[in-house]
């Protein structure tokens, strides 16, 4: 059984709802337990978030045996008025990890791998004001 995630204090850039959606977008057949572990949330919190997202039409699911298959509504507008002109797909495109990115991250984390990981530009870019 998985251990309870460590608590986090302070703010973050990404909400728990966005984390859960990104996890589901990455694996539409993921179990709540797996989503919770990936997002570092409790299973109860993930269940509540999924209920919120389904209630507002961002997410739906079908039950196939003991497996839920989730379906995201990518064209639905984001909730906050400042982002109301953006579809959910825009947010998910920033958050969902492609297989290539996951492979690169694993290779970077495992020093035994001899494949070069992609270089990341860490220099600050000017911000338009």
C-alpha positions as a printed NumPy array, in Angstrom:
array([[  0.   ,   0.   ,   0.   ],
       [  1.214,   3.51 ,  -0.776],
       [  2.26 ,   5.848,   1.998],
       [  0.394,   9.099,   2.584],
       [  2.048,  11.953,   0.676],
       [  4.047,  14.548,   2.549],
       [  2.098,  17.704,   3.25 ],
       [  2.954,  20.908,   1.436],
       [  2.687,  24.379,   2.864],
       [  2.596,  27.552,   0.847],
       [  1.337,  28.234,  -2.614],
       [  2.106,  26.565,  -5.927],
       [  1.674,  27.613,  -9.536],
       [ -0.524,  24.653, -10.468],
       [ -3.779,  23.779,  -8.69 ],
       [ -4.62 ,  20.265,  -7.553],
       [ -7.48 ,  20.217, -10.063],
       [ -5.021,  20.911, -12.894],
       [ -2.647,  18.236, -11.601],
       [ -5.42 ,  15.635, -11.536],
       [ -6.585,  16.6  , -15.034],
       [ -3.028,  16.368, -16.384],
       [ -2.581,  12.964, -14.786],
       [ -5.831,  11.734, -16.344],
       [ -4.894,  13.236, -19.725],
       [ -1.641,  11.292, -19.539],
       [ -3.437,   8.042, -18.632],
       [ -7.243,   7.993, -19.075],
       [ -7.438,   4.545, -17.435],
       [ -5.453,   5.451, -14.312],
       [ -6.784,   4.313, -10.956],
       [ -7.577,   6.924,  -8.327],
       [ -4.769,   5.434,  -6.229],
       [ -2.275,   6.025,  -9.049],
       [ -3.52 ,   9.557,  -9.713],
       [ -3.22 ,  10.321,  -5.996],
       [  0.35 ,   9.025,  -5.861],
       [  1.398,  10.961,  -8.948],
       [ -0.215,  14.201,  -7.738],
       [  0.909,  13.69 ,  -4.116],
       [ -2.686,  13.888,  -2.895],
       [ -4.882,  11.57 ,  -0.894],
       [ -7.291,   9.262,  -2.699],
       [-10.178,  11.073,  -1.017],
       [ -8.961,  14.436,  -2.347],
       [ -8.618,  13.015,  -5.868],
       [-12.155,  11.581,  -5.676],
       [-13.525,  14.998,  -4.683],
       [-11.597,  16.728,  -7.458],
       [-12.858,  14.233, -10.042],
       [-16.425,  14.829,  -8.801],
       [-15.901,  18.613,  -9.147],
       [-14.536,  18.239, -12.672],
       [-17.379,  15.934, -13.713],
       [-20.015,  18.211, -12.195],
       [-18.713,  21.183, -14.2  ],
       [-18.379,  19.206, -17.441],
       [-14.583,  19.11 , -17.741],
       [-14.448,  15.357, -17.27 ],
       [-16.66 ,  12.3  , -17.698],
       [-16.061,   8.617, -17.209],
       [-17.347,   5.25 , -18.324],
       [-17.074,   2.129, -16.254],
       [-15.66 ,  -0.95 , -17.99 ],
       [-15.651,  -3.822, -15.533],
       [-13.559,  -2.619, -12.623],
       [-11.847,   0.101, -14.673],
       [-12.885,   3.694, -15.187],
       [-11.997,   5.303, -18.492],
       [-11.98 ,   9.077, -18.225],
       [-12.768,  11.473, -21.059],
       [-11.694,  15.116, -20.906],
       [-13.608,  17.916, -22.652],
       [-10.611,  19.693, -24.258],
       [-12.684,  22.473, -25.83 ],
       [-14.305,  23.6  , -22.577],
       [-13.187,  27.088, -21.521],
       [-11.135,  27.578, -18.372],
       [-13.134,  28.773, -15.366],
       [-11.445,  32.005, -14.306],
       [-12.596,  35.121, -16.214],
       [ -8.987,  36.035, -17.005],
       [ -8.558,  32.74 , -18.911],
       [-12.142,  32.288, -20.134],
       [-11.021,  32.627, -23.76 ],
       [ -8.635,  29.669, -23.441],
       [ -9.718,  26.056, -23.912],
       [ -8.732,  23.369, -21.429],
       [ -6.513,  21.851, -24.126],
       [ -4.207,  24.893, -23.876],
       [ -3.554,  24.242, -20.204],
       [ -3.133,  20.51 , -20.681],
       [ -0.626,  21.024, -23.495],
       [  1.663,  22.638, -20.923],
       [  1.158,  20.009, -18.225],
       [  0.935,  16.621, -19.9  ],
       [  4.218,  14.777, -20.206],
       [  4.907,  13.082, -23.487],
       [  6.598,   9.696, -23.608],
       [  9.751,  11.398, -24.94 ],
       [  9.877,  13.749, -21.936],
       [  9.334,  10.882, -19.474],
       [ 12.128,   8.861, -21.099],
       [ 14.485,  11.845, -20.965],
       [ 13.631,  12.459, -17.3  ],
       [ 14.281,   8.804, -16.421],
       [ 17.602,   8.87 , -18.243],
       [ 18.608,  12.072, -16.506],
       [ 17.684,  10.611, -13.103],
       [ 19.584,   7.355, -13.743],
       [ 23.323,   8.022, -14.101],
       [ 23.843,   4.472, -15.461],
       [ 22.119,   5.465, -18.7  ],
       [ 24.544,   6.504, -21.445],
       [ 22.04 ,   8.4  , -23.584],
       [ 22.37 ,  12.183, -23.428],
       [ 19.413,  13.999, -21.895],
       [ 18.132,  17.144, -23.623],
       [ 19.694,  20.397, -22.467],
       [ 17.459,  22.908, -20.705],
       [ 18.013,  26.645, -21.112],
       [ 18.164,  28.059, -17.577],
       [ 18.971,  31.638, -18.552],
       [ 16.331,  34.172, -17.664],
       [ 14.346,  35.561, -20.53 ],
       [ 13.2  ,  39.212, -20.489],
       [  9.589,  39.671, -19.512],
       [  7.496,  41.966, -21.676],
       [  5.757,  44.595, -19.598]])
